[in-house]
PDB file of C-alpha atoms and ligand atoms in Angstrom:
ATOM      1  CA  UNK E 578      10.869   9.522 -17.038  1.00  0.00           C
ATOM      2  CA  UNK E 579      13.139   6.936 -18.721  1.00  0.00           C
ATOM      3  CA  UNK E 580      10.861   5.176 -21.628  1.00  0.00           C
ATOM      4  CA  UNK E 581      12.491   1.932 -22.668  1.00  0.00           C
ATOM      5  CA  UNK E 582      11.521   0.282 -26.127  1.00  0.00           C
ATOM      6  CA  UNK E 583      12.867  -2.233 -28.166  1.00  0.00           C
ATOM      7  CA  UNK E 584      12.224  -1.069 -31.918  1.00  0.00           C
ATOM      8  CA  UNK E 585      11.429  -3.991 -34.386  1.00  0.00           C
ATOM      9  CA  UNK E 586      10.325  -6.640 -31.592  1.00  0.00           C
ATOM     10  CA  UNK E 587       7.525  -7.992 -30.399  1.00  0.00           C
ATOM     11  CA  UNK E 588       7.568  -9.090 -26.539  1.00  0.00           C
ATOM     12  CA  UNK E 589       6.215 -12.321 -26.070  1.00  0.00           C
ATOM     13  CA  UNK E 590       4.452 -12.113 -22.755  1.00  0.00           C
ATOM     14  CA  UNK E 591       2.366 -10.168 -21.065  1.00  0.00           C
ATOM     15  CA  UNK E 592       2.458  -7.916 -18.234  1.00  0.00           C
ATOM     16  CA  UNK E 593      -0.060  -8.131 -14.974  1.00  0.00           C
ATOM     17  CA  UNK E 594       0.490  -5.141 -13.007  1.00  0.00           C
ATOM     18  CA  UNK E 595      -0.876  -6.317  -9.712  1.00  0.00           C
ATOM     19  CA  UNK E 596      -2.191  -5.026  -6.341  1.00  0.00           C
ATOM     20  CA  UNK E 597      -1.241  -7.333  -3.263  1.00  0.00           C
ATOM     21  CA  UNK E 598      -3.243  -5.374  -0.748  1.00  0.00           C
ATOM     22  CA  UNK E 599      -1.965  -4.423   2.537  1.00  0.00           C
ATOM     23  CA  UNK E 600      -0.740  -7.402   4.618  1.00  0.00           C
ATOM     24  CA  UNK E 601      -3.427  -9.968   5.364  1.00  0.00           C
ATOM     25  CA  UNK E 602      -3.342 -12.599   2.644  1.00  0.00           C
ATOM     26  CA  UNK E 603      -7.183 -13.270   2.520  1.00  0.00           C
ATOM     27  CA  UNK E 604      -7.392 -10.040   1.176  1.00  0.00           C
ATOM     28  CA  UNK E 605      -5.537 -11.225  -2.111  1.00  0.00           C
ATOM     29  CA  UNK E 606      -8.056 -11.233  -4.795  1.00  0.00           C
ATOM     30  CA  UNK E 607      -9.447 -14.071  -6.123  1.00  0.00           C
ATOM     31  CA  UNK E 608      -7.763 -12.840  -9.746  1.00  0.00           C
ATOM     32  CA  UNK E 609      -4.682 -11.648  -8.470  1.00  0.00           C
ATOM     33  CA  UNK E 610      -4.273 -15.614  -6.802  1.00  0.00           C
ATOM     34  CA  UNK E 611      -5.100 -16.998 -10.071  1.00  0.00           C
ATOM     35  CA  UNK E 612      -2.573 -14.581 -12.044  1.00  0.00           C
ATOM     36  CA  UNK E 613       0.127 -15.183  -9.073  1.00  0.00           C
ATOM     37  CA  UNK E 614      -0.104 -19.114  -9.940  1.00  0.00           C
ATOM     38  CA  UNK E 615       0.060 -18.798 -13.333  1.00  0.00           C
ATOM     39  CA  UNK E 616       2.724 -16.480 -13.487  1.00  0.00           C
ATOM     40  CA  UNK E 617       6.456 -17.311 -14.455  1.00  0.00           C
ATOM     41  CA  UNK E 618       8.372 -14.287 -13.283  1.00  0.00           C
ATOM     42  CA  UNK E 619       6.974 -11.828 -10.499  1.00  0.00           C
ATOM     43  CA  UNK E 620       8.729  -8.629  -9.593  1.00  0.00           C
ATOM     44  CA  UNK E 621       7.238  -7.156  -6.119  1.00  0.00           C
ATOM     45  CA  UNK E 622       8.147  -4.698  -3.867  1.00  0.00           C
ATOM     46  CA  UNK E 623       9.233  -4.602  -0.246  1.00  0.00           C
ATOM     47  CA  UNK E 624       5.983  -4.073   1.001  1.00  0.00           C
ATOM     48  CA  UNK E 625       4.441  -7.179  -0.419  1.00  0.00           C
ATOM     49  CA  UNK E 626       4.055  -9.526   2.364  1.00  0.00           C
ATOM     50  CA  UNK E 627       5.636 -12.793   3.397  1.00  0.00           C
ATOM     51  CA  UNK E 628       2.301 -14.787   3.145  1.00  0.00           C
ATOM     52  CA  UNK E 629       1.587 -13.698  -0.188  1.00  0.00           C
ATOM     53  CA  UNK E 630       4.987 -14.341  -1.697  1.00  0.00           C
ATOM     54  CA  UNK E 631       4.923 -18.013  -0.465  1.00  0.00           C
ATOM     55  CA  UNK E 632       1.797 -18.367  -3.320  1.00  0.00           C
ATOM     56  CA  UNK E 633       4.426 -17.694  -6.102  1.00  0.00           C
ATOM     57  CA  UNK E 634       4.587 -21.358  -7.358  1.00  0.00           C
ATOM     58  CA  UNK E 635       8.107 -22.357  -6.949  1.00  0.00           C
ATOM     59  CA  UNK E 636       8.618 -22.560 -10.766  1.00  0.00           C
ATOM     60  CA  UNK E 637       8.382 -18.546 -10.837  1.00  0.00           C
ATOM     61  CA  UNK E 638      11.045 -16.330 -11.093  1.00  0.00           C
ATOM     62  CA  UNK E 639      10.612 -14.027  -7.823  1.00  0.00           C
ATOM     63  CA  UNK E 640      12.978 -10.780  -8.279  1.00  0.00           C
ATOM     64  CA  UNK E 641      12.815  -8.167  -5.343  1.00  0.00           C
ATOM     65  CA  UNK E 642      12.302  -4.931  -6.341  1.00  0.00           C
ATOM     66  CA  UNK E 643      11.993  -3.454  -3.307  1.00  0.00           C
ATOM     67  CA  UNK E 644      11.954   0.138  -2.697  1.00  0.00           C
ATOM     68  CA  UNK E 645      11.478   2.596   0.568  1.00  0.00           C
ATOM     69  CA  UNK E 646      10.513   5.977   0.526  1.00  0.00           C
ATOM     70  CA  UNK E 647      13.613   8.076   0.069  1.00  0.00           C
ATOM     71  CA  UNK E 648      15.147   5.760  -2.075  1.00  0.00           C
ATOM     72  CA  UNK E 649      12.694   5.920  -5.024  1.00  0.00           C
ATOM     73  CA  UNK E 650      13.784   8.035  -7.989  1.00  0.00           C
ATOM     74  CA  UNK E 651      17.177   6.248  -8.257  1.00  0.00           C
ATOM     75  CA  UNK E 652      15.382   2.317  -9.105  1.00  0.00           C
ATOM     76  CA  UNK E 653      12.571   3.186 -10.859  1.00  0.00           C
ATOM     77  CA  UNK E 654      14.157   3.493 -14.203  1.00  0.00           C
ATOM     78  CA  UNK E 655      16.103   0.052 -13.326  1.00  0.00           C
ATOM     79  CA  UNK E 656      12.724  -1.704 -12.851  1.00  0.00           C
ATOM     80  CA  UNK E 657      11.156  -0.102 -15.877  1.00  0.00           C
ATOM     81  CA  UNK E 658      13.703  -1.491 -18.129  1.00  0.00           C
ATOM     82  CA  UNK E 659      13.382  -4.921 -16.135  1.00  0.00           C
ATOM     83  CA  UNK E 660      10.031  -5.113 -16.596  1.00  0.00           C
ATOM     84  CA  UNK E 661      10.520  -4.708 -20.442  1.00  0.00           C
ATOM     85  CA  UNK E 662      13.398  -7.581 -20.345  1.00  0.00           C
ATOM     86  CA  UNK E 663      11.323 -10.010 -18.522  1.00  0.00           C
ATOM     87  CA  UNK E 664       8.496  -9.379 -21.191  1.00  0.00           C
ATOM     88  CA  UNK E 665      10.650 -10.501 -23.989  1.00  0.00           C
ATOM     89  CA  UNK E 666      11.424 -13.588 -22.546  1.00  0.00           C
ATOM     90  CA  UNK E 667       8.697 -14.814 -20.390  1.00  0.00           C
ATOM     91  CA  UNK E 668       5.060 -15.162 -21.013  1.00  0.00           C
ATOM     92  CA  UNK E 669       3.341 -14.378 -18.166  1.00  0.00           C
ATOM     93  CA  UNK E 670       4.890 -11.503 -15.958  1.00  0.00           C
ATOM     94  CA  UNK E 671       3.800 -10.100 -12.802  1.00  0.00           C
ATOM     95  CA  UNK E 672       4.515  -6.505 -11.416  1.00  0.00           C
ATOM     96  CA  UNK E 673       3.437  -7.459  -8.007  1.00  0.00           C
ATOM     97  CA  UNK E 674       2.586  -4.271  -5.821  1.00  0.00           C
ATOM     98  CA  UNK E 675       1.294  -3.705  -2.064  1.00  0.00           C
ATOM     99  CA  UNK E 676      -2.246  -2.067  -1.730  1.00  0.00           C
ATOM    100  CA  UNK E 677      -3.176  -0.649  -4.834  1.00  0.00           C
ATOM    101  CA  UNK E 678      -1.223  -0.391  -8.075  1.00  0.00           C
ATOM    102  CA  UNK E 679      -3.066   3.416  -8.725  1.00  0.00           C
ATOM    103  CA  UNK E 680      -2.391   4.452  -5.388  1.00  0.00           C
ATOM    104  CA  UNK E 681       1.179   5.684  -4.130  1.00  0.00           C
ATOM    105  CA  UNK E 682       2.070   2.648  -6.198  1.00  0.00           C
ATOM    106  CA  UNK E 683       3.916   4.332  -9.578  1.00  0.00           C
ATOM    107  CA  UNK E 684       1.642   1.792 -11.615  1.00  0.00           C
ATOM    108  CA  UNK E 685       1.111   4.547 -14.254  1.00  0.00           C
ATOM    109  CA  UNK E 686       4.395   5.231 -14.808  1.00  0.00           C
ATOM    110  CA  UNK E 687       5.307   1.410 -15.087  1.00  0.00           C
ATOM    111  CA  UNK E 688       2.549   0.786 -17.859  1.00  0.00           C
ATOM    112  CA  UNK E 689       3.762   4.045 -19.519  1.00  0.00           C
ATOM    113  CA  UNK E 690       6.923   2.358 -19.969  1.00  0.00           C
ATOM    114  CA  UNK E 691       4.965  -1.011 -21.110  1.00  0.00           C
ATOM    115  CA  UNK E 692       3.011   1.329 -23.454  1.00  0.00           C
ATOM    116  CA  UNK E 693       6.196   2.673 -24.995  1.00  0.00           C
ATOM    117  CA  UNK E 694       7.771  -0.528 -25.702  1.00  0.00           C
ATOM    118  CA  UNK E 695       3.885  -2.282 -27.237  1.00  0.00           C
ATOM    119  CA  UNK E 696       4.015  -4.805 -24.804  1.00  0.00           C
ATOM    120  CA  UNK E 697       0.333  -6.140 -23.578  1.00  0.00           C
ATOM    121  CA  UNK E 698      -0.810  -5.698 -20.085  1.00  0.00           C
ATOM    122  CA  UNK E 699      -3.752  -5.347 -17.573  1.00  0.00           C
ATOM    123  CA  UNK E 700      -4.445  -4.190 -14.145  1.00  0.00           C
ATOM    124  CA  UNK E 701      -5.624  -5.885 -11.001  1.00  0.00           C
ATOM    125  CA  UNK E 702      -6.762  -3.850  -7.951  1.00  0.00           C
ATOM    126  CA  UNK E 703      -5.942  -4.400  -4.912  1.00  0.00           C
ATOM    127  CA  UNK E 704      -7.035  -3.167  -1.187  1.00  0.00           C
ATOM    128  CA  UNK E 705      -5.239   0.272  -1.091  1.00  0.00           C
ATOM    129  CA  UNK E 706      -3.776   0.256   2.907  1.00  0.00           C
ATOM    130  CA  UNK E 707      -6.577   3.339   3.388  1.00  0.00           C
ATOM    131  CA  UNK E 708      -9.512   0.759   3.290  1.00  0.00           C
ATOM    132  CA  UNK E 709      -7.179  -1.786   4.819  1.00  0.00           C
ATOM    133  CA  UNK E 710      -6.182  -0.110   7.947  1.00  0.00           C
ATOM    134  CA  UNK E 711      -9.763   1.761   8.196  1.00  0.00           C
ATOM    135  CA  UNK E 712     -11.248  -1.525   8.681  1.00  0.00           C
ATOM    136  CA  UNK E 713      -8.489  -3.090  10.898  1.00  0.00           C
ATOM    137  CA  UNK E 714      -8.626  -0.012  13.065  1.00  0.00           C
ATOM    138  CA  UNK E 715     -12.148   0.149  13.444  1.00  0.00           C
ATOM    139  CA  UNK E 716     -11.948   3.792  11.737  1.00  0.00           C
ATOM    140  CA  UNK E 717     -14.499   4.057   9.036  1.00  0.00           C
ATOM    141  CA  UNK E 718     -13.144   7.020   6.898  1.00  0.00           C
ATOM    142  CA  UNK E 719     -16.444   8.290   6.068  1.00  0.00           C
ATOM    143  CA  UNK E 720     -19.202   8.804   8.519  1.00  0.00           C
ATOM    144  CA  UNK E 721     -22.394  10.933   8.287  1.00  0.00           C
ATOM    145  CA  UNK E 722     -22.217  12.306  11.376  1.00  0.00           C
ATOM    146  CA  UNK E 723     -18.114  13.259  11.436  1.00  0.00           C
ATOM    147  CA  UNK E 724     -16.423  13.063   8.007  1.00  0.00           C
ATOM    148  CA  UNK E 725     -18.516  13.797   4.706  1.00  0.00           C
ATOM    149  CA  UNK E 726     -15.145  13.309   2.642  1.00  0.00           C
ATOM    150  CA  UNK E 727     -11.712  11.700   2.594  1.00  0.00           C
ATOM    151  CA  UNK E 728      -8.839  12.604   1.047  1.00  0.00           C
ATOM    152  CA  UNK E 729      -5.524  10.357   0.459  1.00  0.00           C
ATOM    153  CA  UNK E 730      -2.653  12.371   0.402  1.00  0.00           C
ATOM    154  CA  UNK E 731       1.487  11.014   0.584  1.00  0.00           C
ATOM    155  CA  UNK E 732       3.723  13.195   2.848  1.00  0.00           C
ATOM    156  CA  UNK E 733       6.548  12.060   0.881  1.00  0.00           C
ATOM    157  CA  UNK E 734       6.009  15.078  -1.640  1.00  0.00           C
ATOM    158  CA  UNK E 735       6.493  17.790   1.323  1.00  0.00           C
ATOM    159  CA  UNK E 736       9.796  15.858   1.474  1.00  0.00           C
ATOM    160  CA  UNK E 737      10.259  16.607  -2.114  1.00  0.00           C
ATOM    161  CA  UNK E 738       9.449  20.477  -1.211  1.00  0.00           C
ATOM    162  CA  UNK E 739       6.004  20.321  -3.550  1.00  0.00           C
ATOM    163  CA  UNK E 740       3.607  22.901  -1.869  1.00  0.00           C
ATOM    164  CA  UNK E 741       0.828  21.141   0.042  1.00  0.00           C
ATOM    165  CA  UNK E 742      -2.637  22.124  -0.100  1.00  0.00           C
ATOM    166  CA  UNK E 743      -3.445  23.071   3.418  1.00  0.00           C
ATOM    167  CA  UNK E 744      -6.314  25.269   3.421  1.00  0.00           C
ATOM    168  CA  UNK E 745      -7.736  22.381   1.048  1.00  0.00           C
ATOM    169  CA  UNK E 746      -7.134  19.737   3.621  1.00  0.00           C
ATOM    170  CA  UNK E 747      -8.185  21.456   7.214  1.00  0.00           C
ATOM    171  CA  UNK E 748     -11.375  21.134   6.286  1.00  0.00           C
ATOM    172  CA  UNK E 749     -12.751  19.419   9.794  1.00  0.00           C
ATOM    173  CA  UNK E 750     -15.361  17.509   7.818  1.00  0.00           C
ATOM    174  CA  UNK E 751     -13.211  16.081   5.574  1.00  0.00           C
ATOM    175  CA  UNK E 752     -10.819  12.936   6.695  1.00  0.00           C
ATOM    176  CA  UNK E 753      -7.093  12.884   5.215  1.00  0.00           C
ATOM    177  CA  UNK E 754      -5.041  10.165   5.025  1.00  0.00           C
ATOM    178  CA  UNK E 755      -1.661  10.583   5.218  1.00  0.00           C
ATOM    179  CA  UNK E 756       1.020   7.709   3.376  1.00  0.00           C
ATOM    180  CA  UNK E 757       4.146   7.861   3.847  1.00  0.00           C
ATOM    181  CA  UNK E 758       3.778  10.377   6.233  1.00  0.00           C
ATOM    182  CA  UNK E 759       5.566   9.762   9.350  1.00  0.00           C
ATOM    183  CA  UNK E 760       8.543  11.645   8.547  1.00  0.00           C
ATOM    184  CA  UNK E 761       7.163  14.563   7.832  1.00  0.00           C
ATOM    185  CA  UNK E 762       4.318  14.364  10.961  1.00  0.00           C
ATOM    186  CA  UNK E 763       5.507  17.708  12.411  1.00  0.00           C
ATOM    187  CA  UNK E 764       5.138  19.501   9.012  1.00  0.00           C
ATOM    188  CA  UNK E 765       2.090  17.785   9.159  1.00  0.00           C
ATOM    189  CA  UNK E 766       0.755  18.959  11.745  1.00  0.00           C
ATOM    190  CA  UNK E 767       1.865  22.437  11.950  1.00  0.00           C
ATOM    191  CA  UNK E 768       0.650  22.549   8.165  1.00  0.00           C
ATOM    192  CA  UNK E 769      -3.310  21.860   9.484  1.00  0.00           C
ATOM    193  CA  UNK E 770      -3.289  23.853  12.420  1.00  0.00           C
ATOM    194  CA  UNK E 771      -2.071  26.839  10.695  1.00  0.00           C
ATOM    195  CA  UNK E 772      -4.431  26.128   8.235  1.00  0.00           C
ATOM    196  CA  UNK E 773      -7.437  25.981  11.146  1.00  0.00           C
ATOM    197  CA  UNK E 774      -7.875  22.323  11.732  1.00  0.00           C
ATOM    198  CA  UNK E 775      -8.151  21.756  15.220  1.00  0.00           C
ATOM    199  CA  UNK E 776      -4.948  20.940  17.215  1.00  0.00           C
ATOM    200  CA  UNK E 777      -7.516  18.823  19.500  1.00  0.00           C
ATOM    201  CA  UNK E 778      -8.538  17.163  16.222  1.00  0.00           C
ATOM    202  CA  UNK E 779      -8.067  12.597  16.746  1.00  0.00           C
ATOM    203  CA  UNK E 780      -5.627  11.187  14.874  1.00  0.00           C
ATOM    204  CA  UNK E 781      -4.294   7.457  14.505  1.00  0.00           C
ATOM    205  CA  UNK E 782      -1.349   6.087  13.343  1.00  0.00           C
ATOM    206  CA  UNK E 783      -1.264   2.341  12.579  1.00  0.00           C
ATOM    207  CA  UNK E 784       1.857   0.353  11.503  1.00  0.00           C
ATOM    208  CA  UNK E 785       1.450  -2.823  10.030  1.00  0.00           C
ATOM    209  CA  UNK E 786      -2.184  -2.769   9.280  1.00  0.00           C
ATOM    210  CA  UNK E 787      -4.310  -5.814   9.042  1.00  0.00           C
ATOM    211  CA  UNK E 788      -1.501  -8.038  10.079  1.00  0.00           C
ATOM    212  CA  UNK E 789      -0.539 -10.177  13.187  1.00  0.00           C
ATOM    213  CA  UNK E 790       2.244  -7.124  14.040  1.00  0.00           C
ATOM    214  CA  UNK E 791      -0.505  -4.279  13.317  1.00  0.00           C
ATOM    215  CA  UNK E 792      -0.382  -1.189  15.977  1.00  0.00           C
ATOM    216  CA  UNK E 793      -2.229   1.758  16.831  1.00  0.00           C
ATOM    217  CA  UNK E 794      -0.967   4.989  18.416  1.00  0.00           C
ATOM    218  CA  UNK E 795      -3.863   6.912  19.105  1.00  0.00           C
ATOM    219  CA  UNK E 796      -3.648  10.951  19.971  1.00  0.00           C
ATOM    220  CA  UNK E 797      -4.665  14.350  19.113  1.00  0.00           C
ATOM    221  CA  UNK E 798      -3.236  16.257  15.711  1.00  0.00           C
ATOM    222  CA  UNK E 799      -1.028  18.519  17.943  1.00  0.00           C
ATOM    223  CA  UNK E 800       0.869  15.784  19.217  1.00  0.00           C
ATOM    224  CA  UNK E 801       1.364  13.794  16.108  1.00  0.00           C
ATOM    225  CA  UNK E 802       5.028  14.393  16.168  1.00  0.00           C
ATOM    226  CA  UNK E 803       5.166  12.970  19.088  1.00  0.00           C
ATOM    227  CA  UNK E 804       2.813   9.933  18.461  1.00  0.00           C
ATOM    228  CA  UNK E 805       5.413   9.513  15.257  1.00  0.00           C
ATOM    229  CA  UNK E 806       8.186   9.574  17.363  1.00  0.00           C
ATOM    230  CA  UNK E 807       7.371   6.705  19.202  1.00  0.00           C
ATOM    231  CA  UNK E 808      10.275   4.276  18.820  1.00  0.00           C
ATOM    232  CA  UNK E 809       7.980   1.371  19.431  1.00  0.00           C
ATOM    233  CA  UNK E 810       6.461   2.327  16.096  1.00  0.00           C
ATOM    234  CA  UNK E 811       7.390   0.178  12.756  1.00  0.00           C
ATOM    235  CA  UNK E 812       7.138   0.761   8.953  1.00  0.00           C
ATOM    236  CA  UNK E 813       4.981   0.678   7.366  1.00  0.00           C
ATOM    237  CA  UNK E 814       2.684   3.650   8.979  1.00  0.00           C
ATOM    238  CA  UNK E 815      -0.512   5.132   7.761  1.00  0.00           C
ATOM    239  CA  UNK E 816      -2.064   8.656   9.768  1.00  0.00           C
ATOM    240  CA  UNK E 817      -5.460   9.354   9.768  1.00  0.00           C
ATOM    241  CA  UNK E 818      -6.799  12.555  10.654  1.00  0.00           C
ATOM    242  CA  UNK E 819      -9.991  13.433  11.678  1.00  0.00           C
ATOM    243  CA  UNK E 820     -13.174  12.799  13.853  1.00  0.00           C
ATOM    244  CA  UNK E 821     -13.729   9.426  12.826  1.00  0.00           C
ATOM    245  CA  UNK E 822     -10.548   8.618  14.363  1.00  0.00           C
ATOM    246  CA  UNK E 823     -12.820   8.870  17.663  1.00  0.00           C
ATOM    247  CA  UNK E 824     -15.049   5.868  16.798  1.00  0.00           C
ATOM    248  CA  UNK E 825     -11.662   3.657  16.860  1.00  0.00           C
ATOM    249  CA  UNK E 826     -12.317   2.717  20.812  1.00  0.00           C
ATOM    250  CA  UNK E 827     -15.888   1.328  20.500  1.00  0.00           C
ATOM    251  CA  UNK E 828     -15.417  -0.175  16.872  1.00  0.00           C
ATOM    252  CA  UNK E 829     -12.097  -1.654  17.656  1.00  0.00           C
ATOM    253  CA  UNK E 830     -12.519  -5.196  16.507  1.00  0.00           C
ATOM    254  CA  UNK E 831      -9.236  -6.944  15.224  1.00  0.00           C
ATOM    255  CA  UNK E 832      -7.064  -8.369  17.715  1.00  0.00           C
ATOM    256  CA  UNK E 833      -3.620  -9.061  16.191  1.00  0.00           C
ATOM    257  CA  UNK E 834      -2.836 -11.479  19.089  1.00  0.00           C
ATOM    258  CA  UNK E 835      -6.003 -14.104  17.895  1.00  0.00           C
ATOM    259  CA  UNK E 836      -4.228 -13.058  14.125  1.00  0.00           C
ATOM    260  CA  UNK E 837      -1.316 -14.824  15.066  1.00  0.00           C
ATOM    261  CA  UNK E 838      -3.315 -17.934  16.525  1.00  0.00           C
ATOM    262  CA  UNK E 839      -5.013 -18.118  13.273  1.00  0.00           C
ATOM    263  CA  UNK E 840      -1.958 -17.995  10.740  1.00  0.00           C
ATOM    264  CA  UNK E 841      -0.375 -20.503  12.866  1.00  0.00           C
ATOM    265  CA  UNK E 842      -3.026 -22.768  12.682  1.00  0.00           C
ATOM    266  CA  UNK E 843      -4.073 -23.106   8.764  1.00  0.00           C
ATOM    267  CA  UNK E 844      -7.552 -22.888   8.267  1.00  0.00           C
ATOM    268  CA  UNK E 845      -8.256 -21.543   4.609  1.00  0.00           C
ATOM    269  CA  UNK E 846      -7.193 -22.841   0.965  1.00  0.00           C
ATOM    270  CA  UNK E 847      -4.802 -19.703   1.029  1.00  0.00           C
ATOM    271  CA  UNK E 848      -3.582 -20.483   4.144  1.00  0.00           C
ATOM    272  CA  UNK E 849      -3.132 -24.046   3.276  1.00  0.00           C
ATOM    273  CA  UNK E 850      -1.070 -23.424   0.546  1.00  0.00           C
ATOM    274  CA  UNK E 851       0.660 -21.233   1.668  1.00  0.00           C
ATOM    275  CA  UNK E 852       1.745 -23.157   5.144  1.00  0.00           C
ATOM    276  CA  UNK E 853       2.275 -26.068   2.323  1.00  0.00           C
ATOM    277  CA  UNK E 854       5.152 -24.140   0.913  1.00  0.00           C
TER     278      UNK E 854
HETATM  279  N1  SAH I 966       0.185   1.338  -3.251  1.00  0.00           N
HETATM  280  C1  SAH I 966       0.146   1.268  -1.804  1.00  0.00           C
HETATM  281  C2  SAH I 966       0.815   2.449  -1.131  1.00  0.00           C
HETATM  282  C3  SAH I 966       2.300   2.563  -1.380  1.00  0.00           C
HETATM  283  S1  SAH I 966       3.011   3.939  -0.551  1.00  0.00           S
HETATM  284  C4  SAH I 966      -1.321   1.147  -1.353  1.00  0.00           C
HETATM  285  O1  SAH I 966      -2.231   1.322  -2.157  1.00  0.00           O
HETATM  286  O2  SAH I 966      -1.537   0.860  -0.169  1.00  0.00           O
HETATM  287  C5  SAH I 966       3.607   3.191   0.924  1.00  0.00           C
HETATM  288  C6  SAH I 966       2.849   3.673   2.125  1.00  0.00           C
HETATM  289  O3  SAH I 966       1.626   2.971   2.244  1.00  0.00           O
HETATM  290  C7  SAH I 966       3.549   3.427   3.443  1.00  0.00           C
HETATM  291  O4  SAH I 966       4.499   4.450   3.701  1.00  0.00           O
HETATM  292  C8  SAH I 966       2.398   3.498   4.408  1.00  0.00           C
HETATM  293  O5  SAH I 966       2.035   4.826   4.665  1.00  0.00           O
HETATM  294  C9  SAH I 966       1.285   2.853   3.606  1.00  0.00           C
HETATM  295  N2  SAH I 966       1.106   1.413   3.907  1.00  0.00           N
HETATM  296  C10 SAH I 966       1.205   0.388   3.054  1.00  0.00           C
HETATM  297  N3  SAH I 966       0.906  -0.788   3.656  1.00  0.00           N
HETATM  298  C11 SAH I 966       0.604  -0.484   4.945  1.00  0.00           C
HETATM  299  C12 SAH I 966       0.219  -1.244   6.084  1.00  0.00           C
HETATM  300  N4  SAH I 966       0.076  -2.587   6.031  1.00  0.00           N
HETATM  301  N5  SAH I 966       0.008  -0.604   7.247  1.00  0.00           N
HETATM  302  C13 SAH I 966       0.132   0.733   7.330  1.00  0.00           C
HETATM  303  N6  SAH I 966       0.492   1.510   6.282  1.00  0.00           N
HETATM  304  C14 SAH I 966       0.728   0.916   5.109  1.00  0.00           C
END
């Protein structure tokens, strides 16, 4: 990793790396909204939604940072050394991420960086999409009757040809959660079965989750390929696997549709300034 540091100077501002959650803007926190106000440049990511960039006051600087998976590696450096820039000459700086910094979210590699050139920061949480979708989905990811575990795991790395654990993640008591999985679902798949995890096993993938566009493809672990294949599906896509996906029917609760209804008709502070915008 690139460390960028510039020797005899002391940045004036301060970094706030920052989790957006994962879609819904009521599930900003109430100190990520404050920091978002006060802030005077934000850099976020592609995954940061609309309805949270429209609370960037107008007198912020917004850059887009955004990144997919696949194209990773090549910015990161790039926003490392932006991040350091913007801390020299700004005071209050926002690294605005989607879900959780921690999470998928190369927040410790950022604040390495930050570390390495003394510049000041602190971290805000967010809603990682895990607990997001779970509760959009109506797929609790632990249960004491099914799932006694969960694991969050990125199918990116397989990608990256990193060995995957797969005797450590058949485990049919355990549910996994897959990020950035869906183009490696067959791998996937064949990975767990081989491994003895039921091909019969429920699995979900939602796209969008705990937004007006959110969608569920429900099926079985040996057809996740298939269920990943779907062209009506859209990025981004969580999977879980496991036999709390089976609980999804009778806890089912969010209706994107009503969603819709509600963001078009303003009804919160948050949704009042943002529609104000
Ligand atoms: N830091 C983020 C994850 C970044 S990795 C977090 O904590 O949520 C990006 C992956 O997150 C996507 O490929 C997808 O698998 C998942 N993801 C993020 N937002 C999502 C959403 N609204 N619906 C479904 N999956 C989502």
């Amino acid at each position: 990793m690139e460390l960028v540091s510039m020797p005899g100077q002391q940045a004036k501002g301060k970094v706030w790396l920052v989790g957006a959650g994962p879609g819904d803007v009521e599930l900003l926190t109430l100190k990520a909204y404050r920091i978002l106000k006060n802030a005077d440049a934000v850099l976020y990511d592609a995954l940061v939604s609309q309805d949270i960039l429209d609370l960037i006051p107008d007198s912020a600087e917004k850059i887009a940072v955004g990144k997919r998976a696949g194209k990773h590696s090549a910015a990161q450096g790039d926003i490392n050394q932006l991040l350091v820039t913007k801390a020299f000459t700004r005071n209050n700086v926002v690294r605005l991420k989607g879900g959780d910094p921690f999470i998928f979210g190369r927040g410790g590699e950022e604040l390495q960086t930050l570390v390495a050139a003394d510049i000041v920061f602190e971290v805000v949480p967010g809603i990682t999409a895990a607990s997001g979708t779970s509760a959009y989905a109506g797929i609790p990811l632990t249960h004491r009757d099914y799932a006694q575990g969960v694991t969050f795991i990125t199918g990116h790395c397989q990608l990256a040809s990193r060995p995957m654990d797969w005797q450590g993640y058949a485990n049919a008591n355990n549910t996994l959660v897959v990020y950035m999985g869906i183009l490696s679902a067959n791998i996937i798949s064949e990975g767990l079965i081989n491994a003895g995890r039921s091909p019969e096993t429920p699995v979900a993938i939602v796209s969008n989750a705990t937004t007006s566009s959110q969608q569920r493809f429900m099926g079985k672990l040996g057809e996740l390929a298939q269920l990943a294949a779907d062209p009506a599906l859209q990025m981004p896509a969580l999977m879980i696997i496991g036999e709390v996906v089976a609980l999804a029917d009778s806890l089912n609760w969010f209706d994107p549709v009503t969603a819709q209804q509600k963001t078009a008709q303003p009804q919160t502070d948050l949704d009042i300034a943002a529609k104000a915008r």
